[in-house]
Tab-separated table of C-alpha atoms and ligand atoms in Angstrom:
chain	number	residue	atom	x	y	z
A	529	UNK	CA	26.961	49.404	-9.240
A	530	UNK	CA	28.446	53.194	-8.775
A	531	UNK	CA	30.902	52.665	-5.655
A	532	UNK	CA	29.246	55.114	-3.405
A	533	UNK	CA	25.073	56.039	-3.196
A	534	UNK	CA	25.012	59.739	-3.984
A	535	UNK	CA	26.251	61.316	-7.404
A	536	UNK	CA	29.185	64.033	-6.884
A	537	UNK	CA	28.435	67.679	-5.658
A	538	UNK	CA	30.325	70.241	-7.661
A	539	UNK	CA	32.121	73.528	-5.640
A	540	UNK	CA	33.343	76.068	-7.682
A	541	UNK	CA	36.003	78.335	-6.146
A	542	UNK	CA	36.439	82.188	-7.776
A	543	UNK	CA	38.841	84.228	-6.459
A	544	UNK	CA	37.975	87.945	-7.413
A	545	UNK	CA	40.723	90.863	-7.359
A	546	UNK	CA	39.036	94.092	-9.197
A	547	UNK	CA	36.427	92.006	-11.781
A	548	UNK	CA	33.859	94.610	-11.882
A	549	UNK	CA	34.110	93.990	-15.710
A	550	UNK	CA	33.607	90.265	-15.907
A	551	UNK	CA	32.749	89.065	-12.551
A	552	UNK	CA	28.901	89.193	-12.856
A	553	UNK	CA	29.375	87.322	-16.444
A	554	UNK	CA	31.328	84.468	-14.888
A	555	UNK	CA	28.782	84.011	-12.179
A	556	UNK	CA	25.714	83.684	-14.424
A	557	UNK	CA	27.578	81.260	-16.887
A	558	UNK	CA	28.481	78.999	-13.506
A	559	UNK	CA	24.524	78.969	-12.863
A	560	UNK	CA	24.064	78.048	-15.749
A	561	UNK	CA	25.811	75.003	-15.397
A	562	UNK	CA	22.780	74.025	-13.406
A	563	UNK	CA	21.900	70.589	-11.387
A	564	UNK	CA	25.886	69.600	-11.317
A	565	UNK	CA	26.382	72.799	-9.179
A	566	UNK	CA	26.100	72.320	-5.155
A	567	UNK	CA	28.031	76.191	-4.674
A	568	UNK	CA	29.844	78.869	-5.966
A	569	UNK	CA	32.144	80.375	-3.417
A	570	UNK	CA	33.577	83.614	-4.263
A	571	UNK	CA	36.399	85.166	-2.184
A	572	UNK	CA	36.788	88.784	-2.984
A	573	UNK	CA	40.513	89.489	-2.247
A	574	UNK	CA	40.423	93.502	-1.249
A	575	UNK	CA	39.017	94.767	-4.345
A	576	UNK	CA	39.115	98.335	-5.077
A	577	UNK	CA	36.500	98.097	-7.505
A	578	UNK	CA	32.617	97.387	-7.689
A	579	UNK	CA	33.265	93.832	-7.487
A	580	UNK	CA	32.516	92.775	-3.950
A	581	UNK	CA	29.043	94.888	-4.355
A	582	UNK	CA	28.108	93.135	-7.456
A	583	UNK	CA	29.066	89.801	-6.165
A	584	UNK	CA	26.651	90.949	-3.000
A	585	UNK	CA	24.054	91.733	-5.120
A	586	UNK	CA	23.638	88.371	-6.780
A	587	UNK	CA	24.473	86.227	-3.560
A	588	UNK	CA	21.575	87.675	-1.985
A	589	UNK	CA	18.883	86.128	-4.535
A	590	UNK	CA	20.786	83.341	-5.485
A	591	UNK	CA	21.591	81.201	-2.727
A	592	UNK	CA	24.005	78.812	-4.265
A	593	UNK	CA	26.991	81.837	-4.315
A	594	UNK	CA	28.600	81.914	-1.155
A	595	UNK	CA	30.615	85.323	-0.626
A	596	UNK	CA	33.314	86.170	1.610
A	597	UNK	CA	35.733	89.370	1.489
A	598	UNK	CA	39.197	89.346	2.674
A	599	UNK	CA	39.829	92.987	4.129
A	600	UNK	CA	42.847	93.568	2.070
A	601	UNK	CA	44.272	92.402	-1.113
A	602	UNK	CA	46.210	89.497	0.003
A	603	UNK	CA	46.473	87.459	-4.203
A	604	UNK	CA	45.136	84.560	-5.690
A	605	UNK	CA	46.420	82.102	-3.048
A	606	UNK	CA	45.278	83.817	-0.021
A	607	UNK	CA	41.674	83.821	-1.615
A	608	UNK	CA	41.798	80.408	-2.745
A	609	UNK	CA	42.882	78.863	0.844
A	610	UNK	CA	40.090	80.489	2.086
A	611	UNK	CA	37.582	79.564	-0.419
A	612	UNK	CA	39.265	76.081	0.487
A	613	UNK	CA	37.894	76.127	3.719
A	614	UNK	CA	34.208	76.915	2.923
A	615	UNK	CA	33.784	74.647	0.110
A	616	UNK	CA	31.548	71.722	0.622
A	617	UNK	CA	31.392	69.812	-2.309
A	618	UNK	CA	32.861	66.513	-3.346
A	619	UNK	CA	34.506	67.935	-6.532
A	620	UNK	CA	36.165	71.343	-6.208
A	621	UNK	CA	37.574	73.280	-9.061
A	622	UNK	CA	38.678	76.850	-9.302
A	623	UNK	CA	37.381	79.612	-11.691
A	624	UNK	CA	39.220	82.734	-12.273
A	625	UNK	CA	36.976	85.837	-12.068
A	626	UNK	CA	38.612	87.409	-15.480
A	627	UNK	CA	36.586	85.503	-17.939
A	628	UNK	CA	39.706	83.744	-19.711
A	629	UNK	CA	38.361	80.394	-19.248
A	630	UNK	CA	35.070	79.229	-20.300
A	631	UNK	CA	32.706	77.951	-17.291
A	632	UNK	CA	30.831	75.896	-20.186
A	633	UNK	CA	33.642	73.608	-20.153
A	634	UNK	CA	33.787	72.891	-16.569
A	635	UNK	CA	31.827	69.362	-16.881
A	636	UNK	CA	34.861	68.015	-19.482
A	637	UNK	CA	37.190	69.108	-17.205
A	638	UNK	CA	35.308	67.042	-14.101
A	639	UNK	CA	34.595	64.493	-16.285
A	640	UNK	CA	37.551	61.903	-15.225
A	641	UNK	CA	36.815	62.545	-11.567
A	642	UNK	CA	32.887	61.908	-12.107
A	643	UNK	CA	33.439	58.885	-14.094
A	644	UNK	CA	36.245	57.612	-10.937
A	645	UNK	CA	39.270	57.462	-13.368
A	646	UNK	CA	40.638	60.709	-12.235
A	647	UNK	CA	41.509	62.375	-8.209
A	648	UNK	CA	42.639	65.372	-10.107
A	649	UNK	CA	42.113	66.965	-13.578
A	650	UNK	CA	44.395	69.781	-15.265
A	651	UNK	CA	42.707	71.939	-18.297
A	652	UNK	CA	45.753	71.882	-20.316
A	653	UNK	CA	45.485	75.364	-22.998
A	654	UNK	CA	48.770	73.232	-24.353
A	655	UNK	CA	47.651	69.760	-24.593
A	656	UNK	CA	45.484	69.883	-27.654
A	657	UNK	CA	44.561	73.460	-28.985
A	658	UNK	CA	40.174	73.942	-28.949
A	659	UNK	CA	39.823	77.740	-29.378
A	660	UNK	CA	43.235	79.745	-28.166
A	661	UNK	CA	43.719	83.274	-28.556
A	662	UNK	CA	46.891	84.034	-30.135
A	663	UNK	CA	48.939	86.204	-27.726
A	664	UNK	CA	51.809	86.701	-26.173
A	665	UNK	CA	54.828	84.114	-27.186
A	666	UNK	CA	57.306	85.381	-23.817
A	667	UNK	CA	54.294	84.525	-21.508
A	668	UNK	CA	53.888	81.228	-23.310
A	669	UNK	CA	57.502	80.470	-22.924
A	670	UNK	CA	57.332	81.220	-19.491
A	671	UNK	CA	54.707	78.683	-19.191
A	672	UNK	CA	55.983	76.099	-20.947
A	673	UNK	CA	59.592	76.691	-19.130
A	674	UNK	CA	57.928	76.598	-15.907
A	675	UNK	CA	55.917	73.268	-16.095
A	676	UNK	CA	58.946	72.000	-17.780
A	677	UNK	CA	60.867	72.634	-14.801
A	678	UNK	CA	58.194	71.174	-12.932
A	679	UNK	CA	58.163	67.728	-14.532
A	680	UNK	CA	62.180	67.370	-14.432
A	681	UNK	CA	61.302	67.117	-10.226
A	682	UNK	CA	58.022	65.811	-10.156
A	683	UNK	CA	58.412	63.390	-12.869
A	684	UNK	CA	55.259	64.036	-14.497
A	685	UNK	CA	54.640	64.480	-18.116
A	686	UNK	CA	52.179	67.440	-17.387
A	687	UNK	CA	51.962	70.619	-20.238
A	688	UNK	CA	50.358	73.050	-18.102
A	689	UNK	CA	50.974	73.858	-14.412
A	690	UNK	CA	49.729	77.312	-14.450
A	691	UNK	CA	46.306	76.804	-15.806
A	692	UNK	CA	43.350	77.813	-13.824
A	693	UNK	CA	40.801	74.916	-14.485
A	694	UNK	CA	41.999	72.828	-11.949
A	695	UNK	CA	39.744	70.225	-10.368
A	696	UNK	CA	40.124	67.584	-7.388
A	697	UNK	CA	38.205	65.194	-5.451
A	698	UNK	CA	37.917	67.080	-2.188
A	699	UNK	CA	39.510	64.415	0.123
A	700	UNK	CA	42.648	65.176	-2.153
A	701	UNK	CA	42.747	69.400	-1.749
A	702	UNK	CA	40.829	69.714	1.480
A	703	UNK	CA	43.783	69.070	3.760
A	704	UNK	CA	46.208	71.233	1.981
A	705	UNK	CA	46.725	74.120	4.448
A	706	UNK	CA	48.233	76.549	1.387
A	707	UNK	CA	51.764	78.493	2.842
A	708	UNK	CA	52.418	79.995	-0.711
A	709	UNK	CA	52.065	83.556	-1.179
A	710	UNK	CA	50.297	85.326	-4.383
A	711	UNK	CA	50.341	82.726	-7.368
A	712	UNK	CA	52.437	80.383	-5.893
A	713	UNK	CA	49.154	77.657	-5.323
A	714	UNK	CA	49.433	76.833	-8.696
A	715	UNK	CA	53.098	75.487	-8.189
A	716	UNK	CA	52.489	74.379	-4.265
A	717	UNK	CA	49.455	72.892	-5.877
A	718	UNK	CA	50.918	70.549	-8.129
A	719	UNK	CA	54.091	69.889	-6.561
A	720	UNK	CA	52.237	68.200	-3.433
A	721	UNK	CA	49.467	66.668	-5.416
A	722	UNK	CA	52.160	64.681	-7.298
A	723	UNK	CA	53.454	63.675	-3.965
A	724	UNK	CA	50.140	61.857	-3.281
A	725	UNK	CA	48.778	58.825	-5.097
A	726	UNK	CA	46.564	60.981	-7.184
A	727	UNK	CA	45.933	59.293	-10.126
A	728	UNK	CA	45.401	63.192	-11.921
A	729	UNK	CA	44.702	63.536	-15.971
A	730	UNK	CA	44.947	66.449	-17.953
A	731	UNK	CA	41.894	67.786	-20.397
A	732	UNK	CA	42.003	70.102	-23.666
A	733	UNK	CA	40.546	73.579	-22.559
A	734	UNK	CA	39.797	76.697	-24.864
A	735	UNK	CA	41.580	80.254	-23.658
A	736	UNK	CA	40.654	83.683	-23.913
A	737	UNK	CA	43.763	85.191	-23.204
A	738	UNK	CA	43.424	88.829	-22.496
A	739	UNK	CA	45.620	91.266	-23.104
A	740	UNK	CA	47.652	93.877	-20.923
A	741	UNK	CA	45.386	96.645	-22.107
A	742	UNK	CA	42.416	94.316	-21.354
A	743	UNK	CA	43.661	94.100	-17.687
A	744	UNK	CA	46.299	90.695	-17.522
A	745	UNK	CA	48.104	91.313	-14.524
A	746	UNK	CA	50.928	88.512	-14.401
A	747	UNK	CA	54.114	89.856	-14.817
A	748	UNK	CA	57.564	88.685	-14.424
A	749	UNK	CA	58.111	88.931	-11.278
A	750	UNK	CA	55.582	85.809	-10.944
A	751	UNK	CA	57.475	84.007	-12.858
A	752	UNK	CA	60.509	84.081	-11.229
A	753	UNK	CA	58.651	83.636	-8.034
A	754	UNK	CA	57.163	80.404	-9.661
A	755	UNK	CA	60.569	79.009	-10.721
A	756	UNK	CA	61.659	79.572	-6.606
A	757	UNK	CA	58.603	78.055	-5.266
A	758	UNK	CA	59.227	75.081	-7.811
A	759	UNK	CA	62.645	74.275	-6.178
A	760	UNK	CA	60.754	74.873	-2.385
A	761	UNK	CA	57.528	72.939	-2.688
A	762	UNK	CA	59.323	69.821	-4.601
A	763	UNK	CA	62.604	69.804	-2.736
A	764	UNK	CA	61.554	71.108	0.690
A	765	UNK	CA	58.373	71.482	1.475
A	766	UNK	CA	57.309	67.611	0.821
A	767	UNK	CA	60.383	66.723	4.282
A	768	UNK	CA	58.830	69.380	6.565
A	769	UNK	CA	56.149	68.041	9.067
A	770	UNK	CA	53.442	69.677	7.332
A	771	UNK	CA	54.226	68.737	4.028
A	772	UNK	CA	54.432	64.578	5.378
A	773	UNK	CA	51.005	65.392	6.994
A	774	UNK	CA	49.464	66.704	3.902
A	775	UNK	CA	50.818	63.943	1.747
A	776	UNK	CA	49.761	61.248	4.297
A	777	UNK	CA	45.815	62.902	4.528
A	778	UNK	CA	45.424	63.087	0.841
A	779	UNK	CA	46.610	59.306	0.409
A	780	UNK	CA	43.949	58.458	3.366
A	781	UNK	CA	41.328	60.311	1.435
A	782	UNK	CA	42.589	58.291	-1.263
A	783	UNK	CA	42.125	55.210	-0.091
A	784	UNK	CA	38.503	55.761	1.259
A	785	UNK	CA	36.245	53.092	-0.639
A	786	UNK	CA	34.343	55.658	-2.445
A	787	UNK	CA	37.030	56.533	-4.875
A	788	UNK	CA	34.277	56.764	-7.698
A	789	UNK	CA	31.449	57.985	-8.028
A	790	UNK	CA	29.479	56.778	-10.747
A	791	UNK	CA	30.232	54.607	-13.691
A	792	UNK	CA	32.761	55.436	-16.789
A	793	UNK	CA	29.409	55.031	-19.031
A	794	UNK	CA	27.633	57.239	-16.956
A	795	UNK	CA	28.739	60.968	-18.467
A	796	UNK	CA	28.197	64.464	-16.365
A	797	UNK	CA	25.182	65.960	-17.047
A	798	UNK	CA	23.013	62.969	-15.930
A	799	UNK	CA	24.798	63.515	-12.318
A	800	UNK	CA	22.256	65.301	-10.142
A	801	UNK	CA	23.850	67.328	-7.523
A	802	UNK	CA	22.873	67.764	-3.539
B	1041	GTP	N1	46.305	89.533	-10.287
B	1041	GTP	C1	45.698	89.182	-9.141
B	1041	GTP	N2	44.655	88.351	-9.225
B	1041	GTP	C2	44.051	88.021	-8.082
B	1041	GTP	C3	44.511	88.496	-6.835
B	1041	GTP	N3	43.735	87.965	-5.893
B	1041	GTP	C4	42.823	87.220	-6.510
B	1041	GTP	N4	43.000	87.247	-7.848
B	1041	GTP	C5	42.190	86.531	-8.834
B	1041	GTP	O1	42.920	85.422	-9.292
B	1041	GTP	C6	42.537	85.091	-10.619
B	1041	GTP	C7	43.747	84.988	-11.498
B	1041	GTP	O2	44.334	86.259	-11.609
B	1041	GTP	P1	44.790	86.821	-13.030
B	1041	GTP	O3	45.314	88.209	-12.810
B	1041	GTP	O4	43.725	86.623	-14.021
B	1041	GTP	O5	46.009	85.867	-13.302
B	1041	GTP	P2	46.368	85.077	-14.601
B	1041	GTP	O6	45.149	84.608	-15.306
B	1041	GTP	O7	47.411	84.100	-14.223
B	1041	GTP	O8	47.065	86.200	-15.381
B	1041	GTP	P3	46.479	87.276	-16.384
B	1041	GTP	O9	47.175	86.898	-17.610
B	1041	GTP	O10	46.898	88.542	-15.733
B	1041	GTP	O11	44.986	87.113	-16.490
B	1041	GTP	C8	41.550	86.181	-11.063
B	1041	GTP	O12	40.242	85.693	-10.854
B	1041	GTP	C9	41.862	87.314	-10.100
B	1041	GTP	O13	40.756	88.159	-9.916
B	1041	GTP	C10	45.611	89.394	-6.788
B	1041	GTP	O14	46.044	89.855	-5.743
B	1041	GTP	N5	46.179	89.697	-7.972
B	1042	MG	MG1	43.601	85.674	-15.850
């Protein structure tokens, strides 16, 4: 008997900063994920490009996207705490606007969570390699040096901080009020989670890495801004009032006696959604 009466909604979070090139791809392959899907929420963070107006376009015949534009570019975490508060479902995961991940794989990635072995689930491009395109080796150092870094304080044996595909039961991310500044959710993110009682897997995910002249916009001055806000968010952060308060809320949610949803047997795309 599934612990709770209705299967999991799904809420799919984009954050868009100048996508005119991909954005309206990555919106038709989340619709295409079909009955799983309760809403796509897409924050436009100040683009200068034709993204908000394409993103317009398709909201207003397709009522699952929801669409809200910050008024200047504010990065990836500004968008995503505010996608945070209009998301309804009870599984939220994000979905960069730049096409490097694969919406396809979205249900694998949810799967733990669905089948109530999982509060959080990490696509790991570094776990196990599915499709990977060979790129950079400096950015992949910085990745591995940063989750490394990561694990030493959080005592987790993650491989991948800085991936996008991550997904959590809502109870778990809702109450995060995000303080970090530009990419810094992904480290804020994970340092807190790991705070909580989470019990959080990681899944294989492909990557199609782009390239500079394709439009990657990471540079190194993220990185080093990552490597600060992994000292603050695991050091700090967790003692101020805030931090306690988020830590205690996602524990509550935690301990709510619909922790699963649906049987281990029973596999995604037999959950309906709404
Ligand atoms: N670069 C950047 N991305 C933003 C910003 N605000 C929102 N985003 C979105 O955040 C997501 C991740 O940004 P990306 O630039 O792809 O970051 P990344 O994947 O870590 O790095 P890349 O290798 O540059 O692709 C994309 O969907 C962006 O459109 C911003 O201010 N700067
Ligand atoms: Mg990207």
């Amino acid at each position: 008997m599934p612990m709770n009466a209705h299967a999991p909604t799904l809420s799919v979070l984009v954050p868009a900063f100048n996508e005119e090139r991909t954005i309206v791809q990555v919106l038709r392959r989340l619709l295409a994920l079909g009955p799983l899907l309760k809403e796509i929420v897409v924050v436009d963070d100040g683009s200068e490009d034709r993204t908000p107006e394409l993103v317009r376009e398709m909201a207003a015949c397709e009522p699952l996207i929801q669409f809200h534009r910050l008024s200047e570019n504010s990065g990836k975490t500004a968008a995503i705490r505010c996608a945070l508060e209009m998301a309804t479902g009870d599984i939220i995961i994000v979905q960069d606007a730049d096409l490097e991940y694969d919406p396809a794989e979205i249900p694998d990635v949810i799967a733990p969570i669905v089948a109530g072995h999982a509060d959080v689930v990490y696509g790991s491009r570094f776990l196990v390699r599915r499709t990977t395109r060979v790129l950079y080796f400096y950015h992949y150092l910085a990745n591995v040096s940063l989750t490394f870094l990561s694990n030493l304080l959080t005592n987790r044996n993650m491989t991948d901080i800085e991936t996008c595909y991550k997904a959590f039961r809502a109870g778990v991310i809702k109450p995060l009020r995000l303080t970090s500044s530009g990419f810094g959710m992904e480290i804020e993110i994970t340092a807190l989670v790991t705070k909580t009682e989470a019990r959080t897997y990681e899944v294989p995910i492909s990557y199609y890495g782009r390239s500079y002249e394709e439009g990657k916009k990471i540079g190194m001055w993220d990185g080093v801004m990552a490597g600060l806000y992994i000292f603050y968010y695991n050091l700090v952060a967790p003692h101020l009032p805030a931090g306690r308060r988020y830590i205690a809320d996602a524990n509550g949610s935690l301990a709510e006696p619909d922790r699963g949803y649906v049987p281990a047997s029973v596999t995604t795309s037999s959950v309906r959604s709404r």
